[in-house]
CSV table of C-alpha atoms in Angstrom, one decimal:
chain,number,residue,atom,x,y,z
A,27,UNK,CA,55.0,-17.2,-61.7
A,28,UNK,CA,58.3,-16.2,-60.4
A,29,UNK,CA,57.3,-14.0,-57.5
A,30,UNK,CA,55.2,-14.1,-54.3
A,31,UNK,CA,54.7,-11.5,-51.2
A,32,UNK,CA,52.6,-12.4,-48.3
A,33,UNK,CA,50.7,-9.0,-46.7
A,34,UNK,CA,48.7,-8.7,-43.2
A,35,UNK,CA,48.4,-7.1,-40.1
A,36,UNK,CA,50.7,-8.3,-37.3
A,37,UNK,CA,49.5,-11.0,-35.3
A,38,UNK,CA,47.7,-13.0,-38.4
A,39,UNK,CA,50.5,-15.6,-38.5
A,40,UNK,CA,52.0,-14.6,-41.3
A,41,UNK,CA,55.5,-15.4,-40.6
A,42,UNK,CA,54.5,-19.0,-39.1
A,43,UNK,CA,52.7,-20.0,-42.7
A,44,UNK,CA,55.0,-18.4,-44.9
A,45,UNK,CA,57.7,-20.6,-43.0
A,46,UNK,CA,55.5,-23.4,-43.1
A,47,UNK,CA,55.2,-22.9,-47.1
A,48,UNK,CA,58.7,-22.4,-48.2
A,49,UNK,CA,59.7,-26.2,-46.8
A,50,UNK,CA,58.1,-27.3,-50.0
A,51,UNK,CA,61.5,-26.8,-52.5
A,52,UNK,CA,59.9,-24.8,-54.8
A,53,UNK,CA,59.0,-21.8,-52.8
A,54,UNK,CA,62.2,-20.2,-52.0
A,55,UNK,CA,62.1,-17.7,-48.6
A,56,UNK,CA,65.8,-16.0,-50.3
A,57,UNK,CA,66.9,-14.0,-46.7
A,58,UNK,CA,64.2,-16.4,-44.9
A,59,UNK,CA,65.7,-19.3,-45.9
A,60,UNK,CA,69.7,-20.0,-47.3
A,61,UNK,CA,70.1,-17.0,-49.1
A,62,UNK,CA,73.3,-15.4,-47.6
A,63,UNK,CA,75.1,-19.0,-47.9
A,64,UNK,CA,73.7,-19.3,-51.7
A,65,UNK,CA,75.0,-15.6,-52.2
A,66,UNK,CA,78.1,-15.9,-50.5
A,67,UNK,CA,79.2,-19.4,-51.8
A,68,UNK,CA,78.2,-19.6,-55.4
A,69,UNK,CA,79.0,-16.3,-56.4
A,70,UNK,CA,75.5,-15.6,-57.2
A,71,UNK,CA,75.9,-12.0,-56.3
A,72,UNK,CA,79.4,-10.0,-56.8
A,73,UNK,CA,81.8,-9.9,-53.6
A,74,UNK,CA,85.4,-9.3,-52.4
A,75,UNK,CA,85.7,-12.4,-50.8
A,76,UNK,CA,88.7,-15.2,-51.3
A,77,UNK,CA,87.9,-18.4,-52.5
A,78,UNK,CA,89.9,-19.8,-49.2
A,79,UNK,CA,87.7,-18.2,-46.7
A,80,UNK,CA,84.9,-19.3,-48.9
A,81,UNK,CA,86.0,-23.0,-48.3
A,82,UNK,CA,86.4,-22.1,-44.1
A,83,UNK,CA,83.2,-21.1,-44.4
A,84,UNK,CA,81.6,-23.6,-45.9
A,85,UNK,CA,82.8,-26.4,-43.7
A,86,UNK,CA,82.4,-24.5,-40.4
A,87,UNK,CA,79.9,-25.7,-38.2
A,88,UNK,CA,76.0,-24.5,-38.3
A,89,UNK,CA,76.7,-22.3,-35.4
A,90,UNK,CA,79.5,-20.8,-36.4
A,91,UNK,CA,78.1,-20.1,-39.9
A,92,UNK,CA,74.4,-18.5,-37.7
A,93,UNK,CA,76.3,-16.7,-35.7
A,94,UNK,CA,78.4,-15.4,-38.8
A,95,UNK,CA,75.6,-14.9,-41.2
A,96,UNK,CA,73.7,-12.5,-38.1
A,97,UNK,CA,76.5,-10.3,-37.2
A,98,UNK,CA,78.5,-10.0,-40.4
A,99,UNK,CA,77.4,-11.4,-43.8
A,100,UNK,CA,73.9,-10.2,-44.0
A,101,UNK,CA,74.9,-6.8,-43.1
A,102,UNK,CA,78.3,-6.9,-45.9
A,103,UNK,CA,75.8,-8.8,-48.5
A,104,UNK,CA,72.4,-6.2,-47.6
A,105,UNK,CA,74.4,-3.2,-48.9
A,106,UNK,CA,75.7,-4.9,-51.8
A,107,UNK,CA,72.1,-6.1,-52.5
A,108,UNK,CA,70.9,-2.7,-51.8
A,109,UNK,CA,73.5,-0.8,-54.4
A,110,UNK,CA,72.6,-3.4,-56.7
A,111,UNK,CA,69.0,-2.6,-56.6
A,112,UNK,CA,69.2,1.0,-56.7
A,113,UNK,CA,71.4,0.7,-59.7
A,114,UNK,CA,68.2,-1.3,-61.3
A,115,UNK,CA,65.8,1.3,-59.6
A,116,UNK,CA,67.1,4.8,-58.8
A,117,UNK,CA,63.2,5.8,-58.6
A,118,UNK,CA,63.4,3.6,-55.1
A,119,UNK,CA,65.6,6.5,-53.4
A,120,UNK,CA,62.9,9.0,-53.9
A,121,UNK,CA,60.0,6.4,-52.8
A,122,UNK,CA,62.0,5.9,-49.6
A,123,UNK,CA,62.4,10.0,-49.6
A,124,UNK,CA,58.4,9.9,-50.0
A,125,UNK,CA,57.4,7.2,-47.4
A,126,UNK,CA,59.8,9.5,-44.5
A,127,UNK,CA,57.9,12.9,-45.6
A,128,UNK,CA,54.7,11.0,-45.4
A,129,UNK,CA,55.0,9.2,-41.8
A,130,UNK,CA,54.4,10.9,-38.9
A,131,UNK,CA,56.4,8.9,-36.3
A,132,UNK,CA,59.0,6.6,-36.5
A,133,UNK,CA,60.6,7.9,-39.5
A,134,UNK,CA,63.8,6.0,-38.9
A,135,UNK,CA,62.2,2.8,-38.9
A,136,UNK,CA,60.5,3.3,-41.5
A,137,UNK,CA,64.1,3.8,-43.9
A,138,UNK,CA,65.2,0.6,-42.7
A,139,UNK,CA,62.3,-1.3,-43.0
A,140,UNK,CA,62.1,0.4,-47.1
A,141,UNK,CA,66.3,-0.3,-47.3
A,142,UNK,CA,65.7,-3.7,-46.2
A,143,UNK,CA,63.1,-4.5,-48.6
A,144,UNK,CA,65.0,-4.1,-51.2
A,145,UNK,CA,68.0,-5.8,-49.9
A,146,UNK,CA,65.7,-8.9,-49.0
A,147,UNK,CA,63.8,-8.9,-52.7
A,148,UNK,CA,67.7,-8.2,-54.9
A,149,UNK,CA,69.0,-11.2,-52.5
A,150,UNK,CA,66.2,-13.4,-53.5
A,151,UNK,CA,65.7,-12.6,-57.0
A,152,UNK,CA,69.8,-13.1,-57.6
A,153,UNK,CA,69.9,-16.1,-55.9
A,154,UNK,CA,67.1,-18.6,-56.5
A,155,UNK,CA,66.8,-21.2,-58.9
A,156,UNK,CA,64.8,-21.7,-62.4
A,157,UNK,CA,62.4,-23.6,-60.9
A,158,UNK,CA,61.8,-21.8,-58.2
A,159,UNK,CA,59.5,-19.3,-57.2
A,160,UNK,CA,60.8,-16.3,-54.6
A,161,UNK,CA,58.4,-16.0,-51.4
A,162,UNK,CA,58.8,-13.5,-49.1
A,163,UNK,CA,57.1,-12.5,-45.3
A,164,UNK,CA,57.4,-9.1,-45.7
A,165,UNK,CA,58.2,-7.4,-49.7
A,166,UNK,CA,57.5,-4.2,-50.6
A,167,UNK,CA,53.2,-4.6,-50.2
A,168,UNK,CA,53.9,-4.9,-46.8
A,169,UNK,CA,56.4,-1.7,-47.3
A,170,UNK,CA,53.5,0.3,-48.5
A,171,UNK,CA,51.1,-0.7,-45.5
A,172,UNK,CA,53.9,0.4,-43.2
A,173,UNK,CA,54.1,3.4,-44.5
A,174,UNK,CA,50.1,3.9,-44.6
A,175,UNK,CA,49.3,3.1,-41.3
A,176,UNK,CA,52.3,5.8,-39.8
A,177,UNK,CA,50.4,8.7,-41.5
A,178,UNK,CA,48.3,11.2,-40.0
A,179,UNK,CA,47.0,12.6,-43.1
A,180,UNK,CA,47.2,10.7,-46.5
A,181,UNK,CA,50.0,12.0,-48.7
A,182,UNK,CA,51.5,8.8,-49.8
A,183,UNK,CA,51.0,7.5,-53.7
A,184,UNK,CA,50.6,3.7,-54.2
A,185,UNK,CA,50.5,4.7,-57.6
A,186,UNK,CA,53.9,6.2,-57.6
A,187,UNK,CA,55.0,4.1,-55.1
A,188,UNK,CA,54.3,0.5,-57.3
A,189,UNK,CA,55.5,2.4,-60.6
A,190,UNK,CA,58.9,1.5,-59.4
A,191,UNK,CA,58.8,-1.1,-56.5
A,192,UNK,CA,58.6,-5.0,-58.0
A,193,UNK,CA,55.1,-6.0,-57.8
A,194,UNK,CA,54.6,-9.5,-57.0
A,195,UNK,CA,52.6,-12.1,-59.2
A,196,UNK,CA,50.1,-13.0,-56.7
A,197,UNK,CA,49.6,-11.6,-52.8
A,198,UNK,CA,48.7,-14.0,-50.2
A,199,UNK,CA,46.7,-12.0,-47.9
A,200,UNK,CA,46.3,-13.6,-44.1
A,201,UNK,CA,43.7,-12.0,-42.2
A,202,UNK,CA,42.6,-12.6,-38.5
A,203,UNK,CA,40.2,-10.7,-35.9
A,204,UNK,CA,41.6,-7.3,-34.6
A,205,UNK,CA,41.4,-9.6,-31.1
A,206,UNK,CA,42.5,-12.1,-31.3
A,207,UNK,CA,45.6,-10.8,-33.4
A,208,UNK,CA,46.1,-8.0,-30.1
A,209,UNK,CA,46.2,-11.6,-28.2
A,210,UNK,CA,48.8,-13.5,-30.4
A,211,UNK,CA,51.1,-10.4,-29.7
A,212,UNK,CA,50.8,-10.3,-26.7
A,213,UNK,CA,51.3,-14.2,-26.3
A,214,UNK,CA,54.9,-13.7,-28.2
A,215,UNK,CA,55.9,-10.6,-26.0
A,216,UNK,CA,55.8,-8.0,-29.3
A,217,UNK,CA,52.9,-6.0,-29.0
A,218,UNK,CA,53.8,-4.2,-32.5
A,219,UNK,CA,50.7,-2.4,-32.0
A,220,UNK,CA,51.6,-1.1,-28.5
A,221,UNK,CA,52.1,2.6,-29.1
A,222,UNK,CA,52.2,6.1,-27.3
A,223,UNK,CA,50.1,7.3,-30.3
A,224,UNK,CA,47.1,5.4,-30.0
A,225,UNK,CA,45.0,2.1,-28.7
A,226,UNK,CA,46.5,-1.1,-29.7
A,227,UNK,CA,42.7,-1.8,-31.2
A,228,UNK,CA,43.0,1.5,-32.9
A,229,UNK,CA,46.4,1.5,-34.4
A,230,UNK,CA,45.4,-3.2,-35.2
A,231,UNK,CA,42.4,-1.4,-37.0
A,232,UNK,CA,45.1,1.4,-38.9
A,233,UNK,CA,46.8,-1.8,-40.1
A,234,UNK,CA,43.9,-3.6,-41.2
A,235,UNK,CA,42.5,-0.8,-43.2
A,236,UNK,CA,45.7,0.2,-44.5
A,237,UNK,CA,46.4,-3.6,-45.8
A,238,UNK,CA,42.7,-3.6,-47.3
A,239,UNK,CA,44.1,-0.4,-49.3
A,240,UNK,CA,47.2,-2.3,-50.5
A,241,UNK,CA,45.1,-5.4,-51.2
A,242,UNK,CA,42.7,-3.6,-53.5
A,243,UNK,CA,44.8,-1.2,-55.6
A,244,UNK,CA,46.9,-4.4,-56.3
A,245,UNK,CA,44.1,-6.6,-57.2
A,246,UNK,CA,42.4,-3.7,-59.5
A,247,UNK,CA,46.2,-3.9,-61.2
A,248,UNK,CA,45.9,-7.1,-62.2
A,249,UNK,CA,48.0,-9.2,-59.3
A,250,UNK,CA,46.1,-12.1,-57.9
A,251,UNK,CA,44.6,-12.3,-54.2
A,252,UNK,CA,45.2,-15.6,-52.3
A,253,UNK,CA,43.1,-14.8,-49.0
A,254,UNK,CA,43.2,-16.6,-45.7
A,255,UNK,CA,41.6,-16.3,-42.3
A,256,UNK,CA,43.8,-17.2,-40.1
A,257,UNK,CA,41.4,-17.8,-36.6
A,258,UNK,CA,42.6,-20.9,-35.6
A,259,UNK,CA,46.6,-22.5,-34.9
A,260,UNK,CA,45.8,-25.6,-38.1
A,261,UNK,CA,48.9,-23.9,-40.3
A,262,UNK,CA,49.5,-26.7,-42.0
A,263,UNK,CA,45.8,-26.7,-43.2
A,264,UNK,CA,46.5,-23.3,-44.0
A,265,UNK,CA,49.6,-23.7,-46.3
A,266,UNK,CA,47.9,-26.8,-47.7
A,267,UNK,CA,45.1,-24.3,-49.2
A,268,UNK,CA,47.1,-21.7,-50.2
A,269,UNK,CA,49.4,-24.3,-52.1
A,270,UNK,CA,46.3,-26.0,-54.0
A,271,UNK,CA,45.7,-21.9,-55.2
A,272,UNK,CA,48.7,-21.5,-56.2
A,273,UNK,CA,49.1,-24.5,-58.7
């Protein structure tokens, strides 16, 4: 097992598990975690960069090196990452080509979301360790649902789509009441449902079903569902189960 995508609607708590998992030092977050310093510092990934400025950088202080890795590095290291992949997967171009004919708003969003995939999953792959095993928030499942839930009528091929896009080893799938997800958005000032194109309990309910989609056609092609109900704020408890599945 090598490789791990979490999927869900927003507002499941997703992001707060998945941070809660990779603290155990097997399960490496790559871009959620110390990716960029990995990939800048130990060459794990080709770049222009002197070996001096490597050494400033390396014994600048923490908020120097955030402030750094936020405005510059990820950006200089995502393209590399990206180039990197498409050389690997030239079919990606046309998938992202395919998931903008497909959506019906937000088409811009929706290339950067796909462009950042890939950047997040190359960065990852290239720089984690043998023992570990890459975990990320948001991979390309989560690429397909975003996709899904933008159309108005379905023209977009999972099929195609996961011919060419890494498919994980297992999915850990948190799930949570339309509700009471609305609520936790709300709570954190991001109501991602919040649209001019429809309710926030329709467009939660777009999400949901669109996930379900992902969820199944991945299952049926042999990658194994870790499923959680998220309801309550134990994510410790949470983590604690979904490690246990994965051993």
């Amino acid at each position: 097992m090598s490789y791990i995508e979490f999927i869900g609607p927003p507002g499941t708590g997703k992001s707060k598990i998945h941070q809660e998992l990779i603290k155990k030092t097997d399960f490496y977050g790559g871009f959620n975690e110390d990716g960029l310093e990995r990939a800048f510092l130990n060459d794990k990934i080709e770049l222009k960069a002197n070996h001096k400025f490597k050494r400033i950088y390396r014994f600048c202080p923490s908020s120097f090196k955030s402030f750094f890795d936020d405005k510059i590095l990820q950006y200089y290291i995502g393209d590399i990452c990206f180039t990197n992949f498409i050389s690997e997967k030239p079919g990606y171009l046309e998938i992202i080509k395919d998931g903008l004919e497909s959506v019906a708003v937000e088409k811009k969003k929706i290339i950067n979301y796909l462009k950042h995939n890939a950047e997040k999953y190359q960065l990852g792959i290239s720089t984690k360790l043998p023992n570990e095993t890459l975990v990320l928030d948001e991979g390309f499942s989560q690429g397909s649902v975003s996709i899904l839930w933008r159309e108005n009528k379905r023209r977009f091929s999972l099929k195609k789509y996961f011919e060419v896009a890494p498919t994980p080893d297992k999915i850990i799938y948190i799930n949570a009441p339309t509700d009471l997800c609305i609520e936790r958005q709300r709570k954190r000032g991001n109501i991602i449902v919040d649209k001019n194109y429809g309710t926030p309990q329709e467009l939660q309910k777009k999400h949901e079903k669109a996930c379900n989609e992902v969820v199944n056609y991945l299952e049926k092609n042999g990658v194994e569902k870790i499923q959680i109900k998220n309801k309550n704020k134990s994510i410790k408890k949470k983590t604690d189960k979904i490690k246990k599945k994965l051993k």
